[in-house]
């Protein structure tokens, strides 16, 4: 979906296809037919943006076969779909029964992360619509926090500098500008936007910036205005933002609140949980850890990294951090000039929701994703952006 910002530029809205992960190229083609096109039709659009997730094997098949890449581009066009952004965070196995810590491998100290991201950039340059010259790729925030010493940090820095040089060369060759956004996430080396400033300033490239995920921002109790002001002051670009909402528990000491939270503790994904204290942010790596012991204080609200559907906040006594998303979006695109032009709804946890909230079939999943996009569309038009045909 495309929108005209009051300054005349185009802002793109998509949804991320890691919600129905496919590891192979055939699987990607099938998801376009079975999921993405039905969502487009529900929204009554001739064209719908998708944030494509290409696992290692799918990306490798495309890089090694120009005919296959042309076939994917033709399939996107046939289904009324367009791609301006890729999710390069998960490498493989995102559809596994247990993902947890595996999603952070390989990290940016591993040469394979550079190789994979380079492949993604080359593919995206070929998949961009003819009238679009800029693409974006979100990626993991360097690494999970341990172990990652000075040697690993140096290797990651070198890899990102090398990537920036390759992206410069790619634009010279294709005329397409591809930018990368490190995506701060609780528990990672770059956990917050503030953590991103130093390593990104050291790289000093317009190619490498930050991807703001509003669920992650909220889980870490970051103030959107403070976060974005600091990034702007440091000259850090925002190639992309992911629109998502976290779980919020106002009174975690209450038995009924803990019972409600327990329904969201599941074995597939990591749900880092945080609270604010006088001494600073406190947290656990997963929601079940927070519920099991006394490691997390209960005197202040908890937030859990669980991407809940934007349009359907959880039943009381829980809520979502949708207000943080609204505030962040206002700052990102509600001003005289947009701070980013790529927005992506990323609720990948539909099938990890408590059983009574999960979609029971493809139809219900498509209905839910379309409702999320409709909400995001309304937020954008309320900010003065005009939806384009």
mmCIF file of C-alpha atoms in Angstrom:
data_model
loop_
_atom_site.group_PDB
_atom_site.id
_atom_site.type_symbol
_atom_site.label_atom_id
_atom_site.label_comp_id
_atom_site.label_asym_id
_atom_site.label_seq_id
_atom_site.Cartn_x
_atom_site.Cartn_y
_atom_site.Cartn_z
ATOM 1 C CA UNK A 1 0.000 0.000 0.000
ATOM 2 C CA UNK A 2 1.314 3.404 -0.943
ATOM 3 C CA UNK A 3 0.621 6.751 0.662
ATOM 4 C CA UNK A 4 1.457 10.297 -0.332
ATOM 5 C CA UNK A 5 3.037 12.268 2.491
ATOM 6 C CA UNK A 6 2.201 15.995 2.640
ATOM 7 C CA UNK A 7 5.789 16.727 1.545
ATOM 8 C CA UNK A 8 5.120 14.866 -1.716
ATOM 9 C CA UNK A 9 7.134 11.705 -1.031
ATOM 10 C CA UNK A 10 5.714 8.187 -1.066
ATOM 11 C CA UNK A 11 5.440 6.147 2.125
ATOM 12 C CA UNK A 12 5.084 2.367 1.719
ATOM 13 C CA UNK A 13 3.071 0.105 4.040
ATOM 14 C CA UNK A 14 3.474 -3.663 3.895
ATOM 15 C CA UNK A 15 3.084 -6.721 6.079
ATOM 16 C CA UNK A 16 5.834 -9.211 6.813
ATOM 17 C CA UNK A 17 5.528 -12.719 5.401
ATOM 18 C CA UNK A 18 7.417 -14.366 8.271
ATOM 19 C CA UNK A 19 3.929 -14.913 9.713
ATOM 20 C CA UNK A 20 3.648 -17.838 7.271
ATOM 21 C CA UNK A 21 7.286 -18.913 7.002
ATOM 22 C CA UNK A 22 8.558 -20.880 4.044
ATOM 23 C CA UNK A 23 12.109 -22.211 3.797
ATOM 24 C CA UNK A 24 12.132 -22.983 0.063
ATOM 25 C CA UNK A 25 11.413 -21.021 -3.084
ATOM 26 C CA UNK A 26 8.411 -23.239 -3.840
ATOM 27 C CA UNK A 27 7.102 -22.428 -0.377
ATOM 28 C CA UNK A 28 7.500 -18.691 -0.993
ATOM 29 C CA UNK A 29 5.581 -18.945 -4.273
ATOM 30 C CA UNK A 30 2.817 -20.873 -2.495
ATOM 31 C CA UNK A 31 2.488 -18.284 0.282
ATOM 32 C CA UNK A 32 1.949 -15.545 -2.291
ATOM 33 C CA UNK A 33 -1.000 -17.510 -3.648
ATOM 34 C CA UNK A 34 -2.399 -18.882 -0.403
ATOM 35 C CA UNK A 35 -1.928 -15.908 1.909
ATOM 36 C CA UNK A 36 -0.707 -12.636 0.407
ATOM 37 C CA UNK A 37 -3.111 -12.351 -2.517
ATOM 38 C CA UNK A 38 -6.160 -13.146 -0.330
ATOM 39 C CA UNK A 39 -5.109 -10.367 2.082
ATOM 40 C CA UNK A 40 -4.858 -7.941 -0.837
ATOM 41 C CA UNK A 41 -8.326 -8.875 -2.048
ATOM 42 C CA UNK A 42 -9.827 -8.376 1.409
ATOM 43 C CA UNK A 43 -8.462 -4.841 1.437
ATOM 44 C CA UNK A 44 -9.899 -4.144 -1.996
ATOM 45 C CA UNK A 45 -6.515 -3.124 -3.358
ATOM 46 C CA UNK A 46 -5.075 -3.642 -6.822
ATOM 47 C CA UNK A 47 -1.616 -3.658 -5.288
ATOM 48 C CA UNK A 48 -0.353 -4.685 -1.855
ATOM 49 C CA UNK A 49 3.119 -4.370 -0.389
ATOM 50 C CA UNK A 50 4.648 -7.346 1.379
ATOM 51 C CA UNK A 51 7.796 -7.439 3.494
ATOM 52 C CA UNK A 52 9.223 -10.637 2.088
ATOM 53 C CA UNK A 53 11.133 -13.076 4.289
ATOM 54 C CA UNK A 54 13.568 -15.205 2.296
ATOM 55 C CA UNK A 55 15.253 -17.964 4.299
ATOM 56 C CA UNK A 56 18.776 -19.067 3.465
ATOM 57 C CA UNK A 57 17.708 -21.840 1.070
ATOM 58 C CA UNK A 58 15.110 -19.736 -0.729
ATOM 59 C CA UNK A 59 17.530 -16.838 -1.148
ATOM 60 C CA UNK A 60 20.251 -19.186 -2.347
ATOM 61 C CA UNK A 61 17.970 -20.686 -4.974
ATOM 62 C CA UNK A 62 17.209 -17.228 -6.342
ATOM 63 C CA UNK A 63 20.769 -15.924 -6.329
ATOM 64 C CA UNK A 64 21.961 -18.940 -8.267
ATOM 65 C CA UNK A 65 19.165 -18.909 -10.863
ATOM 66 C CA UNK A 66 18.297 -15.669 -12.702
ATOM 67 C CA UNK A 67 15.337 -17.387 -14.368
ATOM 68 C CA UNK A 68 13.911 -18.303 -10.971
ATOM 69 C CA UNK A 69 14.296 -14.695 -9.825
ATOM 70 C CA UNK A 70 12.468 -13.479 -12.912
ATOM 71 C CA UNK A 71 9.787 -16.056 -12.172
ATOM 72 C CA UNK A 72 9.326 -14.747 -8.630
ATOM 73 C CA UNK A 73 9.065 -11.181 -9.912
ATOM 74 C CA UNK A 74 6.438 -12.277 -12.442
ATOM 75 C CA UNK A 75 4.505 -14.139 -9.734
ATOM 76 C CA UNK A 76 4.488 -11.050 -7.518
ATOM 77 C CA UNK A 77 3.137 -8.987 -10.397
ATOM 78 C CA UNK A 78 0.537 -11.616 -11.259
ATOM 79 C CA UNK A 79 -0.737 -11.623 -7.666
ATOM 80 C CA UNK A 80 -0.860 -7.809 -7.398
ATOM 81 C CA UNK A 81 2.007 -7.716 -4.888
ATOM 82 C CA UNK A 82 5.095 -5.548 -4.608
ATOM 83 C CA UNK A 83 8.257 -5.693 -2.491
ATOM 84 C CA UNK A 84 10.260 -2.714 -1.256
ATOM 85 C CA UNK A 85 11.541 -4.285 1.963
ATOM 86 C CA UNK A 86 12.865 -7.628 3.183
ATOM 87 C CA UNK A 87 13.039 -9.045 6.680
ATOM 88 C CA UNK A 88 16.624 -10.274 6.935
ATOM 89 C CA UNK A 89 16.582 -10.991 10.694
ATOM 90 C CA UNK A 90 15.691 -14.732 10.739
ATOM 91 C CA UNK A 91 18.205 -16.765 8.752
ATOM 92 C CA UNK A 92 16.401 -20.101 8.657
ATOM 93 C CA UNK A 93 14.128 -22.288 10.747
ATOM 94 C CA UNK A 94 11.614 -19.590 11.667
ATOM 95 C CA UNK A 95 8.811 -22.099 11.247
ATOM 96 C CA UNK A 96 10.409 -24.620 13.614
ATOM 97 C CA UNK A 97 8.555 -25.883 16.668
ATOM 98 C CA UNK A 98 11.121 -24.097 18.837
ATOM 99 C CA UNK A 99 12.867 -20.973 17.546
ATOM 100 C CA UNK A 100 13.894 -19.162 20.757
ATOM 101 C CA UNK A 101 17.630 -18.283 20.754
ATOM 102 C CA UNK A 102 18.224 -19.842 17.328
ATOM 103 C CA UNK A 103 16.865 -16.740 15.610
ATOM 104 C CA UNK A 104 20.026 -14.815 16.570
ATOM 105 C CA UNK A 105 22.339 -17.107 14.587
ATOM 106 C CA UNK A 106 24.405 -16.491 12.579
ATOM 107 C CA UNK A 107 25.219 -13.123 14.151
ATOM 108 C CA UNK A 108 27.192 -10.286 12.583
ATOM 109 C CA UNK A 109 30.523 -11.751 13.743
ATOM 110 C CA UNK A 110 29.866 -14.763 11.504
ATOM 111 C CA UNK A 111 30.808 -14.281 7.807
ATOM 112 C CA UNK A 112 27.638 -16.113 6.800
ATOM 113 C CA UNK A 113 25.502 -13.201 8.036
ATOM 114 C CA UNK A 114 27.339 -10.824 5.708
ATOM 115 C CA UNK A 115 27.059 -13.258 2.799
ATOM 116 C CA UNK A 116 23.324 -13.800 3.346
ATOM 117 C CA UNK A 117 22.553 -10.102 3.703
ATOM 118 C CA UNK A 118 24.554 -9.320 0.579
ATOM 119 C CA UNK A 119 22.476 -11.889 -1.289
ATOM 120 C CA UNK A 120 19.278 -10.336 0.020
ATOM 121 C CA UNK A 121 20.364 -6.873 -1.095
ATOM 122 C CA UNK A 122 21.078 -8.081 -4.617
ATOM 123 C CA UNK A 123 17.739 -9.866 -4.782
ATOM 124 C CA UNK A 124 15.838 -6.850 -3.490
ATOM 125 C CA UNK A 125 17.464 -4.591 -6.074
ATOM 126 C CA UNK A 126 16.001 -6.893 -8.739
ATOM 127 C CA UNK A 127 12.572 -7.209 -7.112
ATOM 128 C CA UNK A 128 11.915 -3.506 -6.521
ATOM 129 C CA UNK A 129 9.122 -2.084 -8.684
ATOM 130 C CA UNK A 130 10.365 -0.139 -11.695
ATOM 131 C CA UNK A 131 9.223 3.173 -10.225
ATOM 132 C CA UNK A 132 10.905 2.585 -6.836
ATOM 133 C CA UNK A 133 14.607 3.250 -6.370
ATOM 134 C CA UNK A 134 15.031 2.564 -2.640
ATOM 135 C CA UNK A 135 14.740 -0.703 -0.739
ATOM 136 C CA UNK A 136 15.299 -1.629 2.899
ATOM 137 C CA UNK A 137 16.338 -4.730 4.825
ATOM 138 C CA UNK A 138 15.964 -5.201 8.574
ATOM 139 C CA UNK A 139 18.532 -7.340 10.363
ATOM 140 C CA UNK A 140 19.445 -8.531 13.832
ATOM 141 C CA UNK A 141 21.079 -6.020 16.219
ATOM 142 C CA UNK A 142 24.602 -7.440 15.962
ATOM 143 C CA UNK A 143 24.058 -10.491 18.214
ATOM 144 C CA UNK A 144 22.474 -11.910 21.319
ATOM 145 C CA UNK A 145 24.207 -10.337 24.310
ATOM 146 C CA UNK A 146 26.400 -13.293 25.314
ATOM 147 C CA UNK A 147 29.030 -14.253 24.401
ATOM 148 C CA UNK A 148 30.105 -11.252 22.303
ATOM 149 C CA UNK A 149 33.490 -9.844 23.270
ATOM 150 C CA UNK A 150 35.783 -7.312 21.637
ATOM 151 C CA UNK A 151 36.912 -9.716 18.917
ATOM 152 C CA UNK A 152 33.339 -10.460 17.873
ATOM 153 C CA UNK A 153 32.404 -6.768 18.034
ATOM 154 C CA UNK A 154 35.330 -5.927 15.779
ATOM 155 C CA UNK A 155 34.330 -8.615 13.293
ATOM 156 C CA UNK A 156 30.753 -7.323 13.237
ATOM 157 C CA UNK A 157 31.947 -3.756 12.635
ATOM 158 C CA UNK A 158 34.143 -4.891 9.748
ATOM 159 C CA UNK A 159 31.283 -6.907 8.243
ATOM 160 C CA UNK A 160 28.908 -3.947 8.293
ATOM 161 C CA UNK A 161 31.509 -1.609 6.783
ATOM 162 C CA UNK A 162 32.069 -4.191 4.039
ATOM 163 C CA UNK A 163 28.323 -4.446 3.492
ATOM 164 C CA UNK A 164 28.047 -0.665 3.133
ATOM 165 C CA UNK A 165 30.758 -0.738 0.463
ATOM 166 C CA UNK A 166 28.931 -3.516 -1.386
ATOM 167 C CA UNK A 167 25.688 -1.554 -1.267
ATOM 168 C CA UNK A 168 27.454 1.469 -2.734
ATOM 169 C CA UNK A 169 28.676 -0.705 -5.592
ATOM 170 C CA UNK A 170 25.221 -2.220 -6.031
ATOM 171 C CA UNK A 171 23.668 1.207 -6.523
ATOM 172 C CA UNK A 172 26.320 2.126 -9.077
ATOM 173 C CA UNK A 173 25.502 -1.070 -10.960
ATOM 174 C CA UNK A 174 21.696 -1.089 -10.716
ATOM 175 C CA UNK A 175 20.596 2.444 -9.825
ATOM 176 C CA UNK A 176 18.796 0.964 -6.794
ATOM 177 C CA UNK A 177 19.672 2.132 -3.283
ATOM 178 C CA UNK A 178 19.410 -0.593 -0.632
ATOM 179 C CA UNK A 179 19.718 0.359 3.045
ATOM 180 C CA UNK A 180 20.037 -1.842 6.121
ATOM 181 C CA UNK A 181 18.410 -1.297 9.510
ATOM 182 C CA UNK A 182 19.710 -2.919 12.688
ATOM 183 C CA UNK A 183 16.622 -3.829 14.710
ATOM 184 C CA UNK A 184 17.127 -3.257 18.472
ATOM 185 C CA UNK A 185 15.607 -6.049 20.521
ATOM 186 C CA UNK A 186 15.547 -6.806 24.265
ATOM 187 C CA UNK A 187 18.373 -9.112 25.287
ATOM 188 C CA UNK A 188 20.595 -8.288 22.322
ATOM 189 C CA UNK A 189 23.879 -6.392 22.139
ATOM 190 C CA UNK A 190 21.843 -3.521 20.722
ATOM 191 C CA UNK A 191 18.819 -3.708 22.999
ATOM 192 C CA UNK A 192 17.566 -0.131 22.654
ATOM 193 C CA UNK A 193 17.810 2.722 20.178
ATOM 194 C CA UNK A 194 20.335 4.350 22.521
ATOM 195 C CA UNK A 195 22.518 1.239 22.276
ATOM 196 C CA UNK A 196 22.508 1.562 18.481
ATOM 197 C CA UNK A 197 23.980 5.053 18.288
ATOM 198 C CA UNK A 198 27.613 4.246 19.110
ATOM 199 C CA UNK A 199 28.138 1.278 16.727
ATOM 200 C CA UNK A 200 26.209 2.964 13.911
ATOM 201 C CA UNK A 201 28.100 6.234 14.338
ATOM 202 C CA UNK A 202 31.346 4.256 14.155
ATOM 203 C CA UNK A 203 30.284 2.784 10.805
ATOM 204 C CA UNK A 204 29.352 6.266 9.552
ATOM 205 C CA UNK A 205 27.517 5.125 6.445
ATOM 206 C CA UNK A 206 24.204 6.320 5.075
ATOM 207 C CA UNK A 207 23.594 2.709 4.065
ATOM 208 C CA UNK A 208 23.453 1.338 7.610
ATOM 209 C CA UNK A 209 20.856 2.691 10.038
ATOM 210 C CA UNK A 210 18.193 1.460 12.398
ATOM 211 C CA UNK A 211 14.897 -0.389 12.018
ATOM 212 C CA UNK A 212 12.528 0.686 14.778
ATOM 213 C CA UNK A 213 10.223 -2.092 15.936
ATOM 214 C CA UNK A 214 7.520 -0.511 18.083
ATOM 215 C CA UNK A 215 6.967 -3.713 20.088
ATOM 216 C CA UNK A 216 10.661 -3.823 21.009
ATOM 217 C CA UNK A 217 10.686 -0.091 21.745
ATOM 218 C CA UNK A 218 7.732 -0.478 24.092
ATOM 219 C CA UNK A 219 9.029 -3.648 25.764
ATOM 220 C CA UNK A 220 12.160 -1.721 26.768
ATOM 221 C CA UNK A 221 9.990 1.160 28.039
ATOM 222 C CA UNK A 222 11.656 3.603 25.653
ATOM 223 C CA UNK A 223 10.025 6.980 25.213
ATOM 224 C CA UNK A 224 9.452 7.409 21.454
ATOM 225 C CA UNK A 225 10.140 11.131 21.417
ATOM 226 C CA UNK A 226 13.403 10.783 23.345
ATOM 227 C CA UNK A 227 14.514 7.837 21.210
ATOM 228 C CA UNK A 228 13.844 9.490 17.864
ATOM 229 C CA UNK A 229 15.317 12.822 18.952
ATOM 230 C CA UNK A 230 18.552 11.085 19.931
ATOM 231 C CA UNK A 231 18.750 9.231 16.614
ATOM 232 C CA UNK A 232 18.126 12.449 14.691
ATOM 233 C CA UNK A 233 20.753 14.333 16.685
ATOM 234 C CA UNK A 234 23.290 11.566 16.003
ATOM 235 C CA UNK A 235 22.480 11.524 12.278
ATOM 236 C CA UNK A 236 21.319 7.896 12.366
ATOM 237 C CA UNK A 237 19.003 7.028 9.487
ATOM 238 C CA UNK A 238 15.793 5.021 9.905
ATOM 239 C CA UNK A 239 15.448 2.967 6.699
ATOM 240 C CA UNK A 240 12.449 1.090 8.074
ATOM 241 C CA UNK A 241 9.993 0.796 10.958
ATOM 242 C CA UNK A 242 8.014 -2.253 12.019
ATOM 243 C CA UNK A 243 4.542 -1.618 13.394
ATOM 244 C CA UNK A 244 3.894 -4.033 16.240
ATOM 245 C CA UNK A 245 2.524 -4.098 19.784
ATOM 246 C CA UNK A 246 3.706 -5.813 22.975
ATOM 247 C CA UNK A 247 1.813 -7.274 25.920
ATOM 248 C CA UNK A 248 1.333 -4.869 28.846
ATOM 249 C CA UNK A 249 0.433 -5.975 32.384
ATOM 250 C CA UNK A 250 -0.307 -3.015 34.635
ATOM 251 C CA UNK A 251 -0.509 -4.985 37.888
ATOM 252 C CA UNK A 252 1.645 -8.125 37.581
ATOM 253 C CA UNK A 253 1.337 -8.910 41.287
ATOM 254 C CA UNK A 254 -2.329 -9.847 40.921
ATOM 255 C CA UNK A 255 -3.072 -13.588 40.504
ATOM 256 C CA UNK A 256 -5.533 -12.971 37.682
ATOM 257 C CA UNK A 257 -2.937 -10.927 35.773
ATOM 258 C CA UNK A 258 -0.309 -13.628 36.153
ATOM 259 C CA UNK A 259 -2.795 -16.229 34.971
ATOM 260 C CA UNK A 260 -3.577 -14.135 31.905
ATOM 261 C CA UNK A 261 0.131 -13.711 31.157
ATOM 262 C CA UNK A 262 0.736 -17.445 31.564
ATOM 263 C CA UNK A 263 -1.582 -18.108 28.628
ATOM 264 C CA UNK A 264 0.946 -16.289 26.394
ATOM 265 C CA UNK A 265 3.986 -18.244 27.646
ATOM 266 C CA UNK A 266 4.585 -20.702 24.821
ATOM 267 C CA UNK A 267 7.509 -22.860 23.622
ATOM 268 C CA UNK A 268 8.197 -21.504 20.150
ATOM 269 C CA UNK A 269 9.412 -17.910 20.446
ATOM 270 C CA UNK A 270 11.365 -15.965 23.032
ATOM 271 C CA UNK A 271 9.210 -13.450 24.946
ATOM 272 C CA UNK A 272 11.633 -11.215 26.787
ATOM 273 C CA UNK A 273 9.888 -9.493 29.715
ATOM 274 C CA UNK A 274 10.840 -6.138 31.224
ATOM 275 C CA UNK A 275 9.870 -3.735 34.002
ATOM 276 C CA UNK A 276 11.186 -0.343 35.118
ATOM 277 C CA UNK A 277 12.667 0.138 38.565
ATOM 278 C CA UNK A 278 14.371 3.025 40.329
ATOM 279 C CA UNK A 279 17.689 1.372 39.448
ATOM 280 C CA UNK A 280 16.794 1.019 35.770
ATOM 281 C CA UNK A 281 15.355 -1.623 33.465
ATOM 282 C CA UNK A 282 15.053 -5.171 34.825
ATOM 283 C CA UNK A 283 14.116 -8.210 32.829
ATOM 284 C CA UNK A 284 14.148 -11.906 32.014
ATOM 285 C CA UNK A 285 14.859 -13.718 28.769
ATOM 286 C CA UNK A 286 11.399 -15.262 28.602
ATOM 287 C CA UNK A 287 7.903 -14.802 29.979
ATOM 288 C CA UNK A 288 7.787 -18.128 31.780
ATOM 289 C CA UNK A 289 10.973 -17.171 33.653
ATOM 290 C CA UNK A 290 9.323 -13.960 34.819
ATOM 291 C CA UNK A 291 6.291 -15.854 36.054
ATOM 292 C CA UNK A 292 8.235 -18.669 37.710
ATOM 293 C CA UNK A 293 10.456 -16.813 40.152
ATOM 294 C CA UNK A 294 11.153 -13.641 42.049
ATOM 295 C CA UNK A 295 13.681 -12.254 39.565
ATOM 296 C CA UNK A 296 11.345 -9.589 38.216
ATOM 297 C CA UNK A 297 9.877 -7.023 40.653
ATOM 298 C CA UNK A 298 6.076 -6.878 40.665
ATOM 299 C CA UNK A 299 5.602 -3.327 41.947
ATOM 300 C CA UNK A 300 5.568 -1.776 38.463
ATOM 301 C CA UNK A 301 4.021 -2.792 35.113
ATOM 302 C CA UNK A 302 5.529 -5.583 33.035
ATOM 303 C CA UNK A 303 5.844 -5.677 29.269
ATOM 304 C CA UNK A 304 6.521 -8.820 27.263
ATOM 305 C CA UNK A 305 7.962 -9.156 23.775
ATOM 306 C CA UNK A 306 4.950 -10.880 22.274
ATOM 307 C CA UNK A 307 3.711 -9.354 19.019
ATOM 308 C CA UNK A 308 -0.038 -9.179 19.561
ATOM 309 C CA UNK A 309 -2.407 -8.350 16.671
ATOM 310 C CA UNK A 310 -2.687 -4.599 16.267
ATOM 311 C CA UNK A 311 -6.449 -4.453 15.904
ATOM 312 C CA UNK A 312 -7.345 -6.961 18.654
ATOM 313 C CA UNK A 313 -5.845 -6.059 21.987
ATOM 314 C CA UNK A 314 -5.793 -8.865 24.558
ATOM 315 C CA UNK A 315 -8.678 -9.218 26.982
ATOM 316 C CA UNK A 316 -8.460 -7.492 30.326
ATOM 317 C CA UNK A 317 -6.631 -7.507 32.676
ATOM 318 C CA UNK A 318 -3.950 -7.325 29.936
ATOM 319 C CA UNK A 319 -3.590 -4.598 27.350
ATOM 320 C CA UNK A 320 -1.230 -3.933 24.453
ATOM 321 C CA UNK A 321 1.258 -1.165 23.766
ATOM 322 C CA UNK A 322 -0.675 0.135 20.767
ATOM 323 C CA UNK A 323 -0.479 3.695 22.213
ATOM 324 C CA UNK A 324 3.316 3.500 21.902
ATOM 325 C CA UNK A 325 2.913 2.491 18.258
ATOM 326 C CA UNK A 326 0.581 5.462 17.664
ATOM 327 C CA UNK A 327 2.989 7.905 19.278
ATOM 328 C CA UNK A 328 5.974 6.526 17.386
ATOM 329 C CA UNK A 329 4.165 6.565 14.054
ATOM 330 C CA UNK A 330 3.152 10.183 14.624
ATOM 331 C CA UNK A 331 6.783 11.122 15.151
ATOM 332 C CA UNK A 332 7.978 9.036 12.200
ATOM 333 C CA UNK A 333 5.606 10.260 9.503
ATOM 334 C CA UNK A 334 3.381 12.911 11.094
ATOM 335 C CA UNK A 335 5.871 15.750 10.750
ATOM 336 C CA UNK A 336 6.752 17.973 7.786
ATOM 337 C CA UNK A 337 9.188 15.328 6.469
ATOM 338 C CA UNK A 338 8.905 11.555 7.062
ATOM 339 C CA UNK A 339 11.763 10.061 9.072
ATOM 340 C CA UNK A 340 11.209 6.777 7.264
ATOM 341 C CA UNK A 341 9.334 5.785 4.131
ATOM 342 C CA UNK A 342 9.060 2.048 4.769
ATOM 343 C CA UNK A 343 6.523 0.751 7.305
ATOM 344 C CA UNK A 344 5.885 -2.944 7.916
ATOM 345 C CA UNK A 345 3.256 -4.631 10.068
ATOM 346 C CA UNK A 346 5.040 -7.554 11.715
ATOM 347 C CA UNK A 347 2.779 -9.798 13.757
ATOM 348 C CA UNK A 348 4.456 -13.175 13.265
ATOM 349 C CA UNK A 349 2.910 -14.734 16.381
ATOM 350 C CA UNK A 350 -0.630 -15.450 15.156
ATOM 351 C CA UNK A 351 -0.174 -19.206 15.579
ATOM 352 C CA UNK A 352 1.555 -18.737 18.952
ATOM 353 C CA UNK A 353 -1.390 -16.907 20.511
ATOM 354 C CA UNK A 354 -3.388 -18.674 23.227
ATOM 355 C CA UNK A 355 -5.475 -21.382 21.488
ATOM 356 C CA UNK A 356 -8.775 -19.526 21.766
ATOM 357 C CA UNK A 357 -7.281 -16.501 19.959
ATOM 358 C CA UNK A 358 -5.518 -18.320 17.127
ATOM 359 C CA UNK A 359 -6.933 -18.315 13.597
ATOM 360 C CA UNK A 360 -8.311 -21.756 12.815
ATOM 361 C CA UNK A 361 -7.724 -21.618 9.069
ATOM 362 C CA UNK A 362 -6.271 -19.530 6.252
ATOM 363 C CA UNK A 363 -9.442 -17.512 5.921
ATOM 364 C CA UNK A 364 -9.338 -16.315 9.510
ATOM 365 C CA UNK A 365 -5.618 -15.550 9.268
ATOM 366 C CA UNK A 366 -6.141 -13.469 6.129
ATOM 367 C CA UNK A 367 -9.020 -11.647 7.828
ATOM 368 C CA UNK A 368 -6.794 -10.826 10.791
ATOM 369 C CA UNK A 369 -3.839 -9.584 8.748
ATOM 370 C CA UNK A 370 -6.146 -7.458 6.604
ATOM 371 C CA UNK A 371 -7.658 -5.946 9.762
ATOM 372 C CA UNK A 372 -4.166 -5.063 11.043
ATOM 373 C CA UNK A 373 -3.297 -3.366 7.773
ATOM 374 C CA UNK A 374 -6.617 -1.512 7.771
ATOM 375 C CA UNK A 375 -5.842 -0.153 11.233
ATOM 376 C CA UNK A 376 -2.373 0.958 10.117
ATOM 377 C CA UNK A 377 -3.894 2.553 7.019
ATOM 378 C CA UNK A 378 -6.339 4.525 9.149
ATOM 379 C CA UNK A 379 -3.552 5.722 11.434
ATOM 380 C CA UNK A 380 -1.654 7.017 8.419
ATOM 381 C CA UNK A 381 -4.599 8.799 6.861
ATOM 382 C CA UNK A 382 -5.417 10.355 10.239
ATOM 383 C CA UNK A 383 -1.904 11.832 10.149
ATOM 384 C CA UNK A 384 -2.635 13.506 6.823
ATOM 385 C CA UNK A 385 -1.167 10.948 4.433
ATOM 386 C CA UNK A 386 -3.230 10.159 1.350
ATOM 387 C CA UNK A 387 -3.729 6.571 0.266
ATOM 388 C CA UNK A 388 -2.696 6.083 -3.358
ATOM 389 C CA UNK A 389 -4.350 3.716 -5.854
#
